[in-house]
PDB file of C-alpha atoms in Angstrom:
ATOM      1  CA  MET A   1     -21.098  -4.261 -55.526  1.00 52.00           C
ATOM      2  CA  PRO A   2     -22.685  -5.032 -52.198  1.00 52.00           C
ATOM      3  CA  GLN A   3     -20.623  -4.015 -49.194  1.00 53.00           C
ATOM      4  CA  ALA A   4     -19.253  -6.721 -46.982  1.00 51.00           C
ATOM      5  CA  VAL A   5     -20.691  -6.851 -43.494  1.00 47.00           C
ATOM      6  CA  VAL A   6     -17.973  -6.625 -40.917  1.00 52.00           C
ATOM      7  CA  GLY A   7     -18.860  -8.794 -37.926  1.00 56.00           C
ATOM      8  CA  VAL A   8     -17.318  -9.317 -34.536  1.00 57.00           C
ATOM      9  CA  SER A   9     -15.658 -12.680 -34.068  1.00 65.00           C
ATOM     10  CA  ALA A  10     -16.374 -14.946 -31.134  1.00 64.00           C
ATOM     11  CA  SER A  11     -12.844 -14.442 -29.799  1.00 63.00           C
ATOM     12  CA  GLU A  12     -13.257 -10.655 -29.904  1.00 63.00           C
ATOM     13  CA  ARG A  13     -16.583 -10.882 -28.067  1.00 66.00           C
ATOM     14  CA  ALA A  14     -14.973 -13.120 -25.454  1.00 61.00           C
ATOM     15  CA  GLY A  15     -12.150 -10.617 -25.079  1.00 60.00           C
ATOM     16  CA  THR A  16     -14.534  -7.758 -24.369  1.00 72.00           C
ATOM     17  CA  ARG A  17     -16.327  -9.850 -21.732  1.00 80.00           C
ATOM     18  CA  ALA A  18     -13.133 -11.007 -20.017  1.00 81.00           C
ATOM     19  CA  PRO A  19     -12.817  -8.004 -17.640  1.00 79.00           C
ATOM     20  CA  LEU A  20     -16.442  -8.443 -16.528  1.00 86.00           C
ATOM     21  CA  TRP A  21     -15.938 -12.148 -15.860  1.00 89.00           C
ATOM     22  CA  GLY A  22     -12.735 -11.372 -13.988  1.00 86.00           C
ATOM     23  CA  LEU A  23     -14.558  -8.856 -11.799  1.00 87.00           C
ATOM     24  CA  LEU A  24     -17.382 -11.303 -11.069  1.00 93.00           C
ATOM     25  CA  VAL A  25     -14.924 -14.063 -10.140  1.00 94.00           C
ATOM     26  CA  ALA A  26     -12.970 -11.716  -7.862  1.00 90.00           C
ATOM     27  CA  LEU A  27     -16.121 -10.522  -6.093  1.00 92.00           C
ATOM     28  CA  SER A  28     -17.329 -14.099  -5.689  1.00 95.00           C
ATOM     29  CA  LEU A  29     -14.045 -15.146  -4.105  1.00 93.00           C
ATOM     30  CA  LEU A  30     -14.190 -12.177  -1.744  1.00 88.00           C
ATOM     31  CA  ALA A  31     -17.737 -13.072  -0.704  1.00 91.00           C
ATOM     32  CA  LEU A  32     -16.763 -16.713  -0.130  1.00 91.00           C
ATOM     33  CA  ALA A  33     -13.726 -15.725   1.923  1.00 87.00           C
ATOM     34  CA  MET A  34     -15.968 -13.679   4.202  1.00 85.00           C
ATOM     35  CA  ALA A  35     -18.875 -16.146   4.367  1.00 88.00           C
ATOM     36  CA  VAL A  36     -17.132 -19.507   4.800  1.00 88.00           C
ATOM     37  CA  PRO A  37     -15.556 -18.783   8.221  1.00 84.00           C
ATOM     38  CA  VAL A  38     -18.866 -17.424   9.527  1.00 82.00           C
ATOM     39  CA  VAL A  39     -21.005 -20.310   8.211  1.00 88.00           C
ATOM     40  CA  THR A  40     -18.631 -23.131   9.126  1.00 88.00           C
ATOM     41  CA  GLY A  41     -17.173 -21.709  12.306  1.00 83.00           C
ATOM     42  CA  TRP A  42     -13.721 -22.157  10.787  1.00 83.00           C
ATOM     43  CA  ASP A  43     -11.156 -20.322  12.924  1.00 79.00           C
ATOM     44  CA  VAL A  44      -8.975 -18.351  10.513  1.00 75.00           C
ATOM     45  CA  ARG A  45      -7.214 -16.631  13.397  1.00 71.00           C
ATOM     46  CA  VAL A  46      -8.477 -13.103  12.970  1.00 70.00           C
ATOM     47  CA  ARG A  47     -10.139 -10.837  15.454  1.00 70.00           C
ATOM     48  CA  TRP A  48     -13.257  -9.231  14.075  1.00 74.00           C
ATOM     49  CA  PHE A  49     -13.832  -9.478  10.337  1.00 73.00           C
ATOM     50  CA  PRO A  50     -12.683 -12.719   8.643  1.00 72.00           C
ATOM     51  CA  PRO A  51     -10.620 -13.170   6.607  1.00 73.00           C
ATOM     52  CA  LEU A  52      -9.090  -9.750   7.225  1.00 73.00           C
ATOM     53  CA  HIS A  53      -7.129  -9.030  10.380  1.00 72.00           C
ATOM     54  CA  ALA A  54      -9.224  -5.924  10.786  1.00 71.00           C
ATOM     55  CA  GLN A  55     -12.222  -4.429  12.517  1.00 75.00           C
ATOM     56  CA  TRP A  56     -15.491  -3.670  10.716  1.00 77.00           C
ATOM     57  CA  ARG A  57     -16.081  -0.064  11.751  1.00 82.00           C
ATOM     58  CA  PRO A  58     -17.368   2.162   8.919  1.00 87.00           C
ATOM     59  CA  ARG A  59     -17.033   5.827   9.821  1.00 88.00           C
ATOM     60  CA  VAL A  60     -16.634   9.324   8.420  1.00 92.00           C
ATOM     61  CA  GLY A  61     -14.132  11.988   9.363  1.00 92.00           C
ATOM     62  CA  PRO A  62     -12.162  15.002   8.130  1.00 93.00           C
ATOM     63  CA  GLY A  63     -10.785  13.172   5.096  1.00 92.00           C
ATOM     64  CA  THR A  64     -13.982  11.463   3.955  1.00 93.00           C
ATOM     65  CA  ALA A  65     -15.302  14.142   1.589  1.00 95.00           C
ATOM     66  CA  LEU A  66     -11.960  14.559  -0.185  1.00 94.00           C
ATOM     67  CA  ALA A  67     -11.519  10.783  -0.508  1.00 93.00           C
ATOM     68  CA  VAL A  68     -14.938  10.503  -2.150  1.00 94.00           C
ATOM     69  CA  VAL A  69     -14.140  13.362  -4.541  1.00 95.00           C
ATOM     70  CA  VAL A  70     -10.782  11.838  -5.513  1.00 94.00           C
ATOM     71  CA  ALA A  71     -12.381   8.422  -6.066  1.00 92.00           C
ATOM     72  CA  ALA A  72     -15.120   9.935  -8.245  1.00 94.00           C
ATOM     73  CA  LEU A  73     -12.639  11.944 -10.311  1.00 93.00           C
ATOM     74  CA  GLY A  74     -10.442   8.882 -10.710  1.00 92.00           C
ATOM     75  CA  ALA A  75     -13.345   6.754 -11.918  1.00 90.00           C
ATOM     76  CA  TRP A  76     -14.454   9.516 -14.305  1.00 93.00           C
ATOM     77  CA  GLN A  77     -11.152  10.697 -15.813  1.00 92.00           C
ATOM     78  CA  GLY A  78      -8.426   8.391 -14.475  1.00 91.00           C
ATOM     79  CA  ALA A  79      -8.163   6.097 -17.476  1.00 92.00           C
ATOM     80  CA  ALA A  80      -8.310   8.936 -20.004  1.00 93.00           C
ATOM     81  CA  LEU A  81      -5.703  10.954 -18.121  1.00 93.00           C
ATOM     82  CA  ALA A  82      -3.367   7.964 -17.785  1.00 94.00           C
ATOM     83  CA  GLY A  83      -3.638   7.320 -21.504  1.00 93.00           C
ATOM     84  CA  ARG A  84      -2.935  10.798 -22.817  1.00 94.00           C
ATOM     85  CA  LEU A  85      -0.486  12.467 -20.395  1.00 95.00           C
ATOM     86  CA  PRO A  86       3.056  12.915 -21.787  1.00 96.00           C
ATOM     87  CA  TRP A  87       5.620  10.783 -19.982  1.00 94.00           C
ATOM     88  CA  ARG A  88       7.328  13.784 -18.339  1.00 93.00           C
ATOM     89  CA  TRP A  89       4.026  14.688 -16.669  1.00 96.00           C
ATOM     90  CA  LEU A  90       2.740  11.195 -16.024  1.00 96.00           C
ATOM     91  CA  LEU A  91       5.138  10.384 -13.182  1.00 96.00           C
ATOM     92  CA  PRO A  92       4.664  13.554 -11.071  1.00 96.00           C
ATOM     93  CA  VAL A  93       0.891  13.552 -11.633  1.00 96.00           C
ATOM     94  CA  THR A  94       0.740   9.884 -10.603  1.00 96.00           C
ATOM     95  CA  TRP A  95       2.630  10.636  -7.390  1.00 97.00           C
ATOM     96  CA  VAL A  96       0.405  13.608  -6.507  1.00 96.00           C
ATOM     97  CA  CYS A  97      -2.745  11.581  -7.205  1.00 95.00           C
ATOM     98  CA  GLY A  98      -1.448   8.764  -5.009  1.00 95.00           C
ATOM     99  CA  LEU A  99      -0.903  11.181  -2.132  1.00 95.00           C
ATOM    100  CA  GLY A 100      -4.310  12.707  -2.818  1.00 94.00           C
ATOM    101  CA  TRP A 101      -5.905   9.285  -2.342  1.00 95.00           C
ATOM    102  CA  MET A 102      -3.898   7.847   0.569  1.00 95.00           C
ATOM    103  CA  LEU A 103      -3.803  10.879   2.839  1.00 94.00           C
ATOM    104  CA  PRO A 104      -7.585  11.540   2.824  1.00 94.00           C
ATOM    105  CA  LEU A 105      -8.194   7.860   3.617  1.00 93.00           C
ATOM    106  CA  ALA A 106      -5.850   8.084   6.601  1.00 93.00           C
ATOM    107  CA  LEU A 107      -7.341  11.420   7.658  1.00 93.00           C
ATOM    108  CA  VAL A 108     -10.797   9.869   8.009  1.00 92.00           C
ATOM    109  CA  ASP A 109      -9.537   9.358  11.583  1.00 92.00           C
ATOM    110  CA  GLY A 110      -8.093  12.854  11.745  1.00 91.00           C
ATOM    111  CA  GLU A 111      -4.433  13.493  12.500  1.00 91.00           C
ATOM    112  CA  ALA A 112      -4.364  10.301  14.560  1.00 91.00           C
ATOM    113  CA  GLY A 113      -4.978   8.339  11.367  1.00 91.00           C
ATOM    114  CA  ILE A 114      -1.440   9.255  10.333  1.00 92.00           C
ATOM    115  CA  ALA A 115       0.324   9.563  13.691  1.00 90.00           C
ATOM    116  CA  ARG A 116      -1.144   6.678  15.702  1.00 90.00           C
ATOM    117  CA  ILE A 117       0.023   3.610  13.759  1.00 88.00           C
ATOM    118  CA  LEU A 118       3.770   4.197  13.708  1.00 90.00           C
ATOM    119  CA  ASP A 119       3.676   5.253  17.362  1.00 90.00           C
ATOM    120  CA  HIS A 120       2.280   1.867  18.415  1.00 89.00           C
ATOM    121  CA  GLU A 121       4.498  -0.106  20.781  1.00 88.00           C
ATOM    122  CA  TYR A 122       4.832  -2.919  18.216  1.00 88.00           C
ATOM    123  CA  GLU A 123       6.210  -0.549  15.575  1.00 91.00           C
ATOM    124  CA  TYR A 124       9.633   0.952  14.893  1.00 93.00           C
ATOM    125  CA  LEU A 125       9.628   4.494  16.222  1.00 94.00           C
ATOM    126  CA  GLY A 126       9.825   3.667  19.932  1.00 93.00           C
ATOM    127  CA  THR A 127      12.999   1.640  19.424  1.00 95.00           C
ATOM    128  CA  ALA A 128      14.380   4.086  16.850  1.00 96.00           C
ATOM    129  CA  ARG A 129      14.134   6.936  19.355  1.00 95.00           C
ATOM    130  CA  THR A 130      16.179   5.045  21.938  1.00 94.00           C
ATOM    131  CA  THR A 131      18.828   3.722  19.513  1.00 94.00           C
ATOM    132  CA  THR A 132      22.037   5.699  19.976  1.00 93.00           C
ATOM    133  CA  ASP A 133      24.583   3.189  18.628  1.00 95.00           C
ATOM    134  CA  PHE A 134      23.336   1.295  15.582  1.00 95.00           C
ATOM    135  CA  ARG A 135      26.501  -0.813  15.315  1.00 95.00           C
ATOM    136  CA  ALA A 136      25.883  -2.123  18.829  1.00 95.00           C
ATOM    137  CA  THR A 137      22.263  -2.728  17.842  1.00 95.00           C
ATOM    138  CA  LEU A 138      23.390  -4.886  14.928  1.00 95.00           C
ATOM    139  CA  GLU A 139      25.695  -6.909  17.168  1.00 95.00           C
ATOM    140  CA  GLU A 140      22.815  -7.927  19.438  1.00 95.00           C
ATOM    141  CA  TYR A 141      20.058  -7.894  16.822  1.00 96.00           C
ATOM    142  CA  VAL A 142      19.696 -11.638  16.254  1.00 96.00           C
ATOM    143  CA  ASP A 143      20.029 -12.525  19.928  1.00 95.00           C
ATOM    144  CA  ARG A 144      17.088 -10.300  20.860  1.00 95.00           C
ATOM    145  CA  ILE A 145      14.682 -11.684  18.224  1.00 95.00           C
ATOM    146  CA  PRO A 146      13.338 -14.659  20.266  1.00 94.00           C
ATOM    147  CA  TYR A 147      10.358 -13.847  22.458  1.00 90.00           C
ATOM    148  CA  ALA A 148      12.068 -15.662  25.346  1.00 91.00           C
ATOM    149  CA  HIS A 149      14.871 -13.074  25.449  1.00 93.00           C
ATOM    150  CA  PRO A 150      14.473 -10.835  28.524  1.00 92.00           C
ATOM    151  CA  ASP A 151      14.885  -7.726  26.333  1.00 91.00           C
ATOM    152  CA  ASN A 152      13.269  -9.019  23.134  1.00 93.00           C
ATOM    153  CA  TRP A 153      12.544  -6.714  20.230  1.00 94.00           C
ATOM    154  CA  PRO A 154       9.000  -5.484  19.542  1.00 92.00           C
ATOM    155  CA  VAL A 155       7.083  -7.548  16.983  1.00 89.00           C
ATOM    156  CA  HIS A 156       7.874  -5.585  13.836  1.00 90.00           C
ATOM    157  CA  ILE A 157      11.561  -5.178  14.604  1.00 93.00           C
ATOM    158  CA  ALA A 158      11.921  -8.868  15.447  1.00 93.00           C
ATOM    159  CA  GLY A 159      10.130  -9.840  12.251  1.00 91.00           C
ATOM    160  CA  HIS A 160      12.101  -7.730   9.758  1.00 92.00           C
ATOM    161  CA  PRO A 161      15.751  -7.171   8.795  1.00 92.00           C
ATOM    162  CA  PRO A 162      17.564  -4.318  10.577  1.00 94.00           C
ATOM    163  CA  GLY A 163      17.521  -2.051   7.538  1.00 93.00           C
ATOM    164  CA  ALA A 164      13.901  -1.250   8.340  1.00 92.00           C
ATOM    165  CA  LEU A 165      14.844  -0.053  11.815  1.00 95.00           C
ATOM    166  CA  LEU A 166      17.752   1.932  10.338  1.00 96.00           C
ATOM    167  CA  PHE A 167      15.307   3.827   8.101  1.00 95.00           C
ATOM    168  CA  PHE A 168      13.364   5.043  11.137  1.00 96.00           C
ATOM    169  CA  VAL A 169      16.541   5.738  13.128  1.00 96.00           C
ATOM    170  CA  GLY A 170      17.501   8.011  10.240  1.00 96.00           C
ATOM    171  CA  LEU A 171      14.152   9.799  10.405  1.00 96.00           C
ATOM    172  CA  VAL A 172      14.613  10.368  14.136  1.00 96.00           C
ATOM    173  CA  ARG A 173      18.136  11.715  13.616  1.00 96.00           C
ATOM    174  CA  VAL A 174      16.959  14.335  11.088  1.00 97.00           C
ATOM    175  CA  GLY A 175      14.060  15.464  13.249  1.00 96.00           C
ATOM    176  CA  LEU A 176      11.258  13.494  11.570  1.00 95.00           C
ATOM    177  CA  GLY A 177      10.722  11.044  14.408  1.00 94.00           C
ATOM    178  CA  SER A 178       7.211  11.937  15.506  1.00 94.00           C
ATOM    179  CA  GLY A 179       4.361   9.659  14.524  1.00 94.00           C
ATOM    180  CA  LEU A 180       2.883  12.376  12.308  1.00 94.00           C
ATOM    181  CA  THR A 181       6.031  13.349  10.415  1.00 95.00           C
ATOM    182  CA  ALA A 182       7.240   9.756  10.034  1.00 95.00           C
ATOM    183  CA  GLY A 183       3.790   8.777   8.794  1.00 94.00           C
ATOM    184  CA  LEU A 184       3.856  11.528   6.190  1.00 95.00           C
ATOM    185  CA  VAL A 185       7.311  10.429   5.006  1.00 96.00           C
ATOM    186  CA  VAL A 186       6.238   6.793   4.720  1.00 95.00           C
ATOM    187  CA  THR A 187       3.115   7.779   2.791  1.00 95.00           C
ATOM    188  CA  ALA A 188       5.147   9.974   0.434  1.00 96.00           C
ATOM    189  CA  VAL A 189       7.504   7.049  -0.221  1.00 96.00           C
ATOM    190  CA  ALA A 190       4.579   4.648  -0.697  1.00 95.00           C
ATOM    191  CA  ALA A 191       3.073   6.951  -3.336  1.00 95.00           C
ATOM    192  CA  THR A 192       6.129   6.352  -5.535  1.00 96.00           C
ATOM    193  CA  THR A 193       5.355   2.631  -5.959  1.00 96.00           C
ATOM    194  CA  PRO A 194       3.136   3.105  -9.076  1.00 96.00           C
ATOM    195  CA  LEU A 195       5.920   5.249 -10.562  1.00 97.00           C
ATOM    196  CA  ALA A 196       8.348   2.351 -10.207  1.00 97.00           C
ATOM    197  CA  VAL A 197       5.843   0.068 -11.932  1.00 96.00           C
ATOM    198  CA  LEU A 198       5.560   2.543 -14.813  1.00 96.00           C
ATOM    199  CA  VAL A 199       9.322   2.829 -15.176  1.00 97.00           C
ATOM    200  CA  THR A 200       9.726  -0.960 -15.143  1.00 97.00           C
ATOM    201  CA  ALA A 201       6.921  -1.498 -17.660  1.00 96.00           C
ATOM    202  CA  ARG A 202       8.338   1.135 -20.007  1.00 96.00           C
ATOM    203  CA  ALA A 203      11.745  -0.541 -19.888  1.00 96.00           C
ATOM    204  CA  LEU A 204      10.039  -3.800 -20.860  1.00 96.00           C
ATOM    205  CA  ASP A 205       8.130  -2.149 -23.715  1.00 96.00           C
ATOM    206  CA  ALA A 206       4.830  -2.494 -21.847  1.00 95.00           C
ATOM    207  CA  GLU A 207       4.064   1.159 -21.204  1.00 95.00           C
ATOM    208  CA  ARG A 208       0.589   0.968 -22.763  1.00 93.00           C
ATOM    209  CA  ALA A 209      -0.420  -1.904 -20.482  1.00 92.00           C
ATOM    210  CA  ALA A 210       0.936  -0.045 -17.453  1.00 94.00           C
ATOM    211  CA  ARG A 211      -1.012   3.081 -18.374  1.00 95.00           C
ATOM    212  CA  THR A 212      -4.164   0.968 -18.633  1.00 92.00           C
ATOM    213  CA  ALA A 213      -3.622  -0.442 -15.149  1.00 92.00           C
ATOM    214  CA  LEU A 214      -2.477   2.863 -13.638  1.00 94.00           C
ATOM    215  CA  PRO A 215      -5.813   4.081 -12.198  1.00 93.00           C
ATOM    216  CA  PHE A 216      -6.096   0.887 -10.146  1.00 91.00           C
ATOM    217  CA  LEU A 217      -2.437   1.071  -9.101  1.00 92.00           C
ATOM    218  CA  VAL A 218      -3.001   4.586  -7.785  1.00 94.00           C
ATOM    219  CA  LEU A 219      -6.570   4.349  -6.452  1.00 92.00           C
ATOM    220  CA  GLY A 220      -6.784   0.689  -5.462  1.00 86.00           C
ATOM    221  CA  PRO A 221      -7.935  -0.425  -1.995  1.00 83.00           C
ATOM    222  CA  VAL A 222      -4.342  -1.315  -1.092  1.00 84.00           C
ATOM    223  CA  ALA A 223      -4.035   2.381  -0.208  1.00 87.00           C
ATOM    224  CA  VAL A 224      -5.714   1.591   3.119  1.00 82.00           C
ATOM    225  CA  TRP A 225      -2.561  -0.339   4.074  1.00 81.00           C
ATOM    226  CA  GLN A 226      -0.074   1.838   2.191  1.00 83.00           C
ATOM    227  CA  ALA A 227      -0.802   5.021   4.102  1.00 83.00           C
ATOM    228  CA  VAL A 228       1.587   5.201   7.085  1.00 85.00           C
ATOM    229  CA  SER A 229       2.428   1.479   7.081  1.00 86.00           C
ATOM    230  CA  ALA A 230       6.101   0.524   7.030  1.00 88.00           C
ATOM    231  CA  ASP A 231       5.095  -2.332   4.716  1.00 88.00           C
ATOM    232  CA  ALA A 232       4.347   0.310   2.091  1.00 89.00           C
ATOM    233  CA  MET A 233       7.918   1.561   2.380  1.00 90.00           C
ATOM    234  CA  PHE A 234       9.145  -2.005   1.820  1.00 92.00           C
ATOM    235  CA  ALA A 235       6.921  -2.286  -1.260  1.00 92.00           C
ATOM    236  CA  ALA A 236       8.303   0.953  -2.707  1.00 95.00           C
ATOM    237  CA  VAL A 237      11.911  -0.121  -2.114  1.00 94.00           C
ATOM    238  CA  ALA A 238      11.243  -3.489  -3.762  1.00 95.00           C
ATOM    239  CA  ALA A 239       9.464  -1.860  -6.724  1.00 96.00           C
ATOM    240  CA  TRP A 240      12.295   0.612  -7.311  1.00 97.00           C
ATOM    241  CA  GLY A 241      14.840  -2.177  -6.955  1.00 97.00           C
ATOM    242  CA  ILE A 242      13.109  -4.044  -9.782  1.00 97.00           C
ATOM    243  CA  ALA A 243      12.944  -0.851 -11.844  1.00 97.00           C
ATOM    244  CA  THR A 244      16.661  -0.290 -11.322  1.00 96.00           C
ATOM    245  CA  LEU A 245      17.479  -3.816 -12.433  1.00 95.00           C
TER     246      LEU A 245
END
């Protein structure tokens, strides 16, 4: 008897093209977001590189070579590794890979790439170093939020709940209050965020989907903001809170 010819259905073909279409749409939206303010003169309230509140300054530094190597290895073996590693190894390897991506990106600017940000006057460490009585700080916290207050809080402290300041007060108290050491702690905490996503997905019976997305979770461009940013610590706390629930 003649063998039946197994074909690929239209829905299957559409499914295989979906990631490509998604990528093209995402890139198109990125290009539009950059081009529209320039072409129209639309003020989107950024300084140098609309729509990002950032400066366009490509450069190389001590961490560049390692960042390129990590990115290449991730693109080559990341998906395969995420798919086949046993669970007991997946979490620690994910954390190490996250550190191996974020730290070289920060170190493109040398040690200052880690130490400079948290030492900025708008950030937490300056206030954390001068806080000797946190209960008294809480009592006056709300009153000092308005900019009109004669002793108003710096921007980041005024804009976030006091638990964030307490985290950095704790780092200062245990001797980790320099910009460099605090930056390393924040980056180490930030690198646990993909682990929390994995734990949550496994609890929801979606481990396979999480493993598929893992290379992007670890090596995505969000790492530029995760390294040494207190926002990355917030993201990790939120992710682990969801995992705990």
